mmCIF file of C-alpha atoms and ligand atoms in Angstrom:
data_model
loop_
_atom_site.group_PDB
_atom_site.id
_atom_site.type_symbol
_atom_site.label_atom_id
_atom_site.label_comp_id
_atom_site.label_asym_id
_atom_site.label_seq_id
_atom_site.Cartn_x
_atom_site.Cartn_y
_atom_site.Cartn_z
ATOM 1 C CA MET A 27 100.844 93.371 84.342
ATOM 2 C CA ILE A 28 102.440 95.231 81.971
ATOM 3 C CA GLU A 29 106.093 94.334 80.446
ATOM 4 C CA GLY A 30 108.090 97.199 79.546
ATOM 5 C CA PRO A 31 111.092 98.524 81.214
ATOM 6 C CA GLY A 32 110.503 96.145 84.193
ATOM 7 C CA SER A 33 106.597 95.057 85.039
ATOM 8 C CA ILE A 34 104.379 97.501 85.935
ATOM 9 C CA ILE A 35 101.675 96.753 88.196
ATOM 10 C CA ILE A 36 98.637 99.361 88.684
ATOM 11 C CA GLU A 37 96.038 99.186 91.416
ATOM 12 C CA SER A 38 93.103 101.306 91.881
ATOM 13 C CA ASN A 39 94.199 103.288 95.314
ATOM 14 C CA ALA A 40 97.445 103.610 97.377
ATOM 15 C CA SER A 41 95.326 101.824 99.709
ATOM 16 C CA HIS A 42 95.512 98.674 97.565
ATOM 17 C CA LEU A 43 98.988 99.096 96.158
ATOM 18 C CA ALA A 44 99.897 99.285 100.260
ATOM 19 C CA LEU A 45 97.943 95.967 100.290
ATOM 20 C CA LYS A 46 99.893 94.494 96.689
ATOM 21 C CA GLY A 47 103.015 96.182 98.470
ATOM 22 C CA ALA A 48 102.733 93.863 101.967
ATOM 23 C CA GLU A 49 101.909 90.595 99.085
ATOM 24 C CA ILE A 50 105.056 91.076 97.703
ATOM 25 C CA PHE A 51 107.165 91.697 100.502
ATOM 26 C CA SER A 52 105.406 88.796 102.048
ATOM 27 C CA THR A 53 105.956 86.396 99.173
ATOM 28 C CA THR A 54 108.938 87.295 98.342
ATOM 29 C CA ALA A 55 110.457 86.708 101.833
ATOM 30 C CA ARG A 56 109.162 83.073 102.398
ATOM 31 C CA GLU A 57 110.781 82.657 98.372
ATOM 32 C CA SER A 58 114.031 84.414 99.705
ATOM 33 C CA VAL A 59 114.143 82.060 102.706
ATOM 34 C CA ASP A 60 112.651 78.835 101.276
ATOM 35 C CA ALA A 61 115.725 79.330 98.632
ATOM 36 C CA ARG A 62 118.393 80.568 100.440
ATOM 37 C CA GLY A 63 117.568 80.278 104.189
ATOM 38 C CA ARG A 64 117.199 84.075 104.842
ATOM 39 C CA PHE A 65 115.662 86.794 103.411
ATOM 40 C CA ALA A 66 117.125 90.451 103.098
ATOM 41 C CA VAL A 67 115.328 93.550 101.856
ATOM 42 C CA ALA A 68 116.516 97.087 101.899
ATOM 43 C CA ILE A 69 113.631 99.595 102.219
ATOM 44 C CA SER A 70 112.803 103.320 101.663
ATOM 45 C CA GLY A 71 111.769 106.236 103.733
ATOM 46 C CA GLY A 72 109.024 109.341 102.816
ATOM 47 C CA SER A 73 105.778 108.700 102.589
ATOM 48 C CA THR A 74 104.584 106.046 100.182
ATOM 49 C CA PRO A 75 106.038 102.858 101.561
ATOM 50 C CA ARG A 76 104.267 103.873 104.830
ATOM 51 C CA GLY A 77 100.797 102.080 104.096
ATOM 52 C CA LEU A 78 103.085 99.140 103.267
ATOM 53 C CA HIS A 79 104.896 99.158 106.586
ATOM 54 C CA ARG A 80 101.911 99.603 108.447
ATOM 55 C CA LEU A 81 99.828 96.506 107.052
ATOM 56 C CA LEU A 82 103.512 94.181 107.678
ATOM 57 C CA ALA A 83 102.314 95.058 111.380
ATOM 58 C CA LYS A 84 99.257 93.159 110.562
ATOM 59 C CA ASP A 85 97.884 89.416 110.011
ATOM 60 C CA PRO A 86 98.490 87.972 107.328
ATOM 61 C CA PHE A 87 101.528 89.422 106.874
ATOM 62 C CA LEU A 88 102.911 89.672 110.812
ATOM 63 C CA SER A 89 102.159 85.777 110.703
ATOM 64 C CA ASP A 90 103.127 85.128 107.090
ATOM 65 C CA VAL A 91 106.475 86.850 106.843
ATOM 66 C CA PRO A 92 109.212 85.018 108.350
ATOM 67 C CA TRP A 93 110.293 87.644 110.681
ATOM 68 C CA ASP A 94 113.110 85.722 112.287
ATOM 69 C CA LYS A 95 114.854 85.211 108.819
ATOM 70 C CA THR A 96 114.665 88.293 108.156
ATOM 71 C CA ASP A 97 117.039 91.158 107.750
ATOM 72 C CA ILE A 98 115.848 94.725 107.262
ATOM 73 C CA PHE A 99 118.467 97.630 105.742
ATOM 74 C CA TRP A 100 117.853 100.719 103.971
ATOM 75 C CA VAL A 101 117.822 102.188 100.680
ATOM 76 C CA ASP A 102 118.576 105.883 102.740
ATOM 77 C CA GLU A 103 118.677 107.724 105.765
ATOM 78 C CA ARG A 104 118.400 111.145 106.626
ATOM 79 C CA CYS A 105 121.766 111.973 108.989
ATOM 80 C CA VAL A 106 119.021 113.116 112.116
ATOM 81 C CA PRO A 107 118.360 111.287 115.784
ATOM 82 C CA SER A 108 115.964 108.620 115.803
ATOM 83 C CA ASN A 109 113.453 110.676 117.320
ATOM 84 C CA ASP A 110 113.225 112.585 114.509
ATOM 85 C CA GLU A 111 109.972 112.371 111.846
ATOM 86 C CA ALA A 112 112.350 112.686 109.404
ATOM 87 C CA SER A 113 114.038 109.908 110.148
ATOM 88 C CA ASN A 114 113.459 106.488 108.210
ATOM 89 C CA TYR A 115 114.349 104.155 110.587
ATOM 90 C CA GLY A 116 112.562 105.782 113.429
ATOM 91 C CA GLU A 117 109.371 105.609 111.439
ATOM 92 C CA ALA A 118 109.738 102.444 110.172
ATOM 93 C CA LYS A 119 109.873 102.097 114.091
ATOM 94 C CA LYS A 120 106.765 103.420 114.514
ATOM 95 C CA ASP A 121 105.245 101.742 111.602
ATOM 96 C CA PHE A 122 106.075 97.676 112.151
ATOM 97 C CA LEU A 123 109.155 97.002 113.074
ATOM 98 C CA ASN A 124 108.886 97.844 116.544
ATOM 99 C CA ARG A 125 105.423 95.335 116.594
ATOM 100 C CA VAL A 126 106.569 92.310 114.567
ATOM 101 C CA PRO A 127 108.643 89.594 116.024
ATOM 102 C CA ILE A 128 112.129 90.747 113.844
ATOM 103 C CA PRO A 129 115.261 89.820 116.194
ATOM 104 C CA PRO A 130 117.256 93.131 117.603
ATOM 105 C CA GLY A 131 119.878 92.094 115.652
ATOM 106 C CA HIS A 132 117.994 91.512 112.216
ATOM 107 C CA ILE A 133 117.270 95.402 111.925
ATOM 108 C CA HIS A 134 120.529 97.551 110.311
ATOM 109 C CA PRO A 135 120.051 101.757 110.613
ATOM 110 C CA MET A 136 122.614 103.510 108.258
ATOM 111 C CA PRO A 137 124.110 105.291 111.227
ATOM 112 C CA ALA A 138 122.341 108.114 110.710
ATOM 113 C CA ALA A 139 124.393 109.372 114.170
ATOM 114 C CA LYS A 140 128.117 109.095 113.031
ATOM 115 C CA PRO A 141 129.958 112.234 110.806
ATOM 116 C CA PRO A 142 128.272 110.943 107.481
ATOM 117 C CA GLU A 143 131.845 110.267 105.687
ATOM 118 C CA ALA A 144 132.376 107.991 108.569
ATOM 119 C CA GLY A 145 128.874 106.581 108.346
ATOM 120 C CA SER A 146 129.114 105.476 104.997
ATOM 121 C CA LEU A 147 132.020 103.736 105.472
ATOM 122 C CA LEU A 148 130.528 101.498 108.672
ATOM 123 C CA TYR A 149 127.032 101.157 106.272
ATOM 124 C CA GLN A 150 128.743 99.827 103.441
ATOM 125 C CA LYS A 151 130.959 97.449 105.692
ATOM 126 C CA GLU A 152 128.081 96.343 107.063
ATOM 127 C CA ILE A 153 126.179 94.920 104.097
ATOM 128 C CA MET A 154 129.872 93.894 102.496
ATOM 129 C CA SER A 155 130.564 91.386 105.570
ATOM 130 C CA TYR A 156 126.351 90.797 105.908
ATOM 131 C CA PHE A 157 126.968 89.601 102.168
ATOM 132 C CA LYS A 158 130.553 87.949 102.134
ATOM 133 C CA ALA A 159 131.763 85.727 99.489
ATOM 134 C CA GLU A 160 128.259 86.682 97.589
ATOM 135 C CA ARG A 161 130.124 90.458 97.015
ATOM 136 C CA ASN A 162 131.109 89.865 93.148
ATOM 137 C CA LYS A 163 127.699 88.171 92.994
ATOM 138 C CA SER A 164 125.174 89.249 90.373
ATOM 139 C CA PHE A 165 122.812 88.862 93.529
ATOM 140 C CA LEU A 166 122.931 90.933 96.698
ATOM 141 C CA PHE A 167 119.671 91.887 98.374
ATOM 142 C CA ASP A 168 116.671 89.993 98.011
ATOM 143 C CA LEU A 169 113.923 92.555 97.787
ATOM 144 C CA ILE A 170 114.954 96.395 97.471
ATOM 145 C CA VAL A 171 112.053 99.023 97.364
ATOM 146 C CA LEU A 172 112.009 102.650 96.216
ATOM 147 C CA GLY A 173 110.486 105.484 95.633
ATOM 148 C CA ILE A 174 110.632 108.822 93.357
ATOM 149 C CA GLY A 175 110.474 112.110 94.256
ATOM 150 C CA THR A 176 108.973 114.732 91.638
ATOM 151 C CA ASP A 177 112.943 115.589 89.762
ATOM 152 C CA GLY A 178 113.455 111.477 89.413
ATOM 153 C CA HIS A 179 115.497 111.331 92.132
ATOM 154 C CA THR A 180 115.842 107.646 93.984
ATOM 155 C CA ALA A 181 117.090 106.725 97.176
ATOM 156 C CA SER A 182 119.038 110.215 97.928
ATOM 157 C CA LEU A 183 120.516 109.826 94.431
ATOM 158 C CA PHE A 184 119.908 113.338 93.197
ATOM 159 C CA PRO A 185 119.931 114.656 89.379
ATOM 160 C CA GLY A 186 123.054 116.675 88.810
ATOM 161 C CA GLN A 187 124.895 115.207 91.862
ATOM 162 C CA SER A 188 128.139 113.403 92.168
ATOM 163 C CA SER A 189 126.770 110.318 93.461
ATOM 164 C CA LEU A 190 125.280 109.696 90.224
ATOM 165 C CA ASP A 191 128.518 108.414 88.604
ATOM 166 C CA GLU A 192 129.700 106.243 91.980
ATOM 167 C CA LYS A 193 130.955 102.920 90.444
ATOM 168 C CA GLU A 194 132.970 101.498 93.563
ATOM 169 C CA LYS A 195 131.530 102.264 97.053
ATOM 170 C CA TRP A 196 128.171 101.094 98.296
ATOM 171 C CA VAL A 197 127.267 104.298 100.512
ATOM 172 C CA VAL A 198 127.938 107.921 99.844
ATOM 173 C CA SER A 199 126.929 110.554 102.051
ATOM 174 C CA VAL A 200 125.365 113.645 99.802
ATOM 175 C CA LYS A 201 123.008 116.880 100.403
ATOM 176 C CA GLY A 202 119.844 117.298 99.088
ATOM 177 C CA GLY A 203 116.019 116.172 98.885
ATOM 178 C CA GLU A 204 113.112 117.211 100.769
ATOM 179 C CA PRO A 205 113.735 118.069 103.705
ATOM 180 C CA ASN A 206 117.106 119.397 102.370
ATOM 181 C CA LEU A 207 119.315 117.701 104.956
ATOM 182 C CA ILE A 208 122.468 115.689 104.931
ATOM 183 C CA ARG A 209 122.000 112.040 103.902
ATOM 184 C CA LEU A 210 122.989 108.659 103.512
ATOM 185 C CA THR A 211 122.700 106.665 100.521
ATOM 186 C CA LEU A 212 123.480 103.358 98.879
ATOM 187 C CA THR A 213 124.823 103.575 95.849
ATOM 188 C CA TYR A 214 123.868 101.858 91.778
ATOM 189 C CA PRO A 215 126.796 98.827 92.280
ATOM 190 C CA VAL A 216 124.548 97.577 95.288
ATOM 191 C CA LEU A 217 120.890 98.905 93.474
ATOM 192 C CA ASN A 218 121.191 97.344 90.933
ATOM 193 C CA ARG A 219 122.163 93.860 92.748
ATOM 194 C CA GLY A 220 118.449 93.763 93.733
ATOM 195 C CA ARG A 221 117.193 90.652 92.793
ATOM 196 C CA HIS A 222 114.036 92.347 92.831
ATOM 197 C CA ILE A 223 113.120 95.677 93.103
ATOM 198 C CA VAL A 224 110.142 96.977 93.233
ATOM 199 C CA PHE A 225 109.544 101.348 92.671
ATOM 200 C CA LEU A 226 106.260 102.549 94.950
ATOM 201 C CA ALA A 227 105.022 105.669 93.179
ATOM 202 C CA SER A 228 101.244 107.058 94.238
ATOM 203 C CA GLY A 229 99.315 110.263 93.706
ATOM 204 C CA LYS A 230 98.852 112.314 90.468
ATOM 205 C CA LYS A 231 101.745 114.480 91.944
ATOM 206 C CA LYS A 232 103.764 111.133 90.735
ATOM 207 C CA ALA A 233 101.708 111.232 87.046
ATOM 208 C CA HIS A 234 104.895 113.083 85.251
ATOM 209 C CA ILE A 235 107.887 112.217 86.476
ATOM 210 C CA VAL A 236 106.136 108.403 86.257
ATOM 211 C CA GLY A 237 105.293 109.051 82.672
ATOM 212 C CA LYS A 238 108.989 110.608 82.123
ATOM 213 C CA ALA A 239 110.266 107.466 84.110
ATOM 214 C CA LEU A 240 108.670 105.326 82.057
ATOM 215 C CA LYS A 241 108.841 106.608 78.672
ATOM 216 C CA ASP A 242 110.931 108.984 77.678
ATOM 217 C CA ASN A 243 114.254 107.544 77.461
ATOM 218 C CA GLU A 244 116.397 110.165 77.212
ATOM 219 C CA SER A 245 115.489 112.296 80.000
ATOM 220 C CA ARG A 246 118.343 110.076 81.754
ATOM 221 C CA LEU A 247 116.868 110.434 85.576
ATOM 222 C CA PRO A 248 117.805 109.190 88.719
ATOM 223 C CA ALA A 249 115.722 106.282 88.863
ATOM 224 C CA GLN A 250 116.088 105.672 85.216
ATOM 225 C CA ARG A 251 119.606 104.457 85.979
ATOM 226 C CA ILE A 252 117.488 101.820 88.713
ATOM 227 C CA GLN A 253 119.136 98.929 85.761
ATOM 228 C CA PRO A 254 119.197 95.713 87.846
ATOM 229 C CA VAL A 255 122.116 94.118 86.508
ATOM 230 C CA ARG A 256 120.429 90.555 86.270
ATOM 231 C CA GLY A 257 117.098 90.906 88.978
ATOM 232 C CA LYS A 258 113.475 91.765 88.125
ATOM 233 C CA LEU A 259 112.714 95.576 88.237
ATOM 234 C CA LEU A 260 108.946 96.278 89.131
ATOM 235 C CA TRP A 261 106.507 99.419 88.894
ATOM 236 C CA LEU A 262 103.385 99.645 91.942
ATOM 237 C CA LEU A 263 101.536 102.142 91.051
ATOM 238 C CA ASP A 264 98.533 103.337 91.989
ATOM 239 C CA ARG A 265 95.865 104.716 89.132
ATOM 240 C CA GLU A 266 96.483 108.315 89.276
ATOM 241 C CA ALA A 267 100.284 107.757 89.545
ATOM 242 C CA ALA A 268 99.485 105.979 86.043
ATOM 243 C CA SER A 269 97.268 107.864 84.730
ATOM 244 C CA LEU A 270 99.853 109.602 81.671
ATOM 245 C CA LEU A 271 101.261 106.129 80.779
ATOM 246 C CA LYS A 272 99.024 105.692 78.212
ATOM 247 C CA GLY A 273 99.311 107.005 74.547
HETATM 248 C C1 6PG B 305 113.990 109.439 101.241
HETATM 249 C C2 6PG B 305 113.494 108.651 100.212
HETATM 250 C C3 6PG B 305 113.212 108.725 98.773
HETATM 251 C C4 6PG B 305 112.108 109.033 98.774
HETATM 252 C C5 6PG B 305 111.228 109.690 97.523
HETATM 253 C C6 6PG B 305 110.275 109.951 97.503
HETATM 254 O O1 6PG B 305 113.984 108.888 102.384
HETATM 255 O O2 6PG B 305 113.870 111.206 101.047
HETATM 256 O O3 6PG B 305 114.028 107.039 100.050
HETATM 257 O O4 6PG B 305 113.961 108.607 97.917
HETATM 258 O O5 6PG B 305 111.389 107.345 98.533
HETATM 259 O O6 6PG B 305 111.050 110.800 98.009
HETATM 260 O O7 6PG B 305 108.873 109.945 98.748
HETATM 261 P P1 6PG B 305 108.149 110.203 98.714
HETATM 262 O O8 6PG B 305 107.095 108.402 99.423
HETATM 263 O O9 6PG B 305 107.055 110.686 100.638
HETATM 264 O O10 6PG B 305 106.816 110.420 97.774
#
């Protein structure tokens, strides 16, 4: 592991990255339940976490994760029906949520079918009420899994948008990304209060932006504004995504 602006773990390829990600998910879940009686995780969409998600529905993770004490939230969501391929919730259901023994009430999809403003408010209420007295604490989610886009966005926090400057709201609606859709996204005030924040990046196409995010302090990418208040930041990369980090 390399120590820097967060730690960096480099795996040989996308399958090893998925396996390491699933191990981190499972270990963090067990540690959180031992320490606080529950595990609250916020997951991302996009293609990179899908290998990790699929592993969670298989042993040893199927048996090792304390699913009955796990609550799943989303970092962001595209405002499409849940049976649309662009739905982060819909894909996560297919990849693992339909196949693990998690109580249905522990799955907290973003309300993508509501008008975006109302949906953001509703989700903010839901996470605030989940974290109750912990509202002003340094730590909210036990684990947040993030991706990074080739433009440096993370969650649905896109370069140049006002959502990057949000200081109060925990959830906002935005338009952008690929696919270019209206989306709901968590904001820095909640993301930066994660206990463990893990970026996943895989493949050559991410090498340039990963290099920039980790080595160029001037570039002010949305992903670089993930700076945990007191939590730990980890970049979990495969060799291709990490290929421009040396030197
Ligand atoms: C989303 C995401 C987004 C994603 C990155 C990387 O729902 O669009 O949460 O932030 O993580 O765009 O996406 P890939 O993993 O597909 O490269």
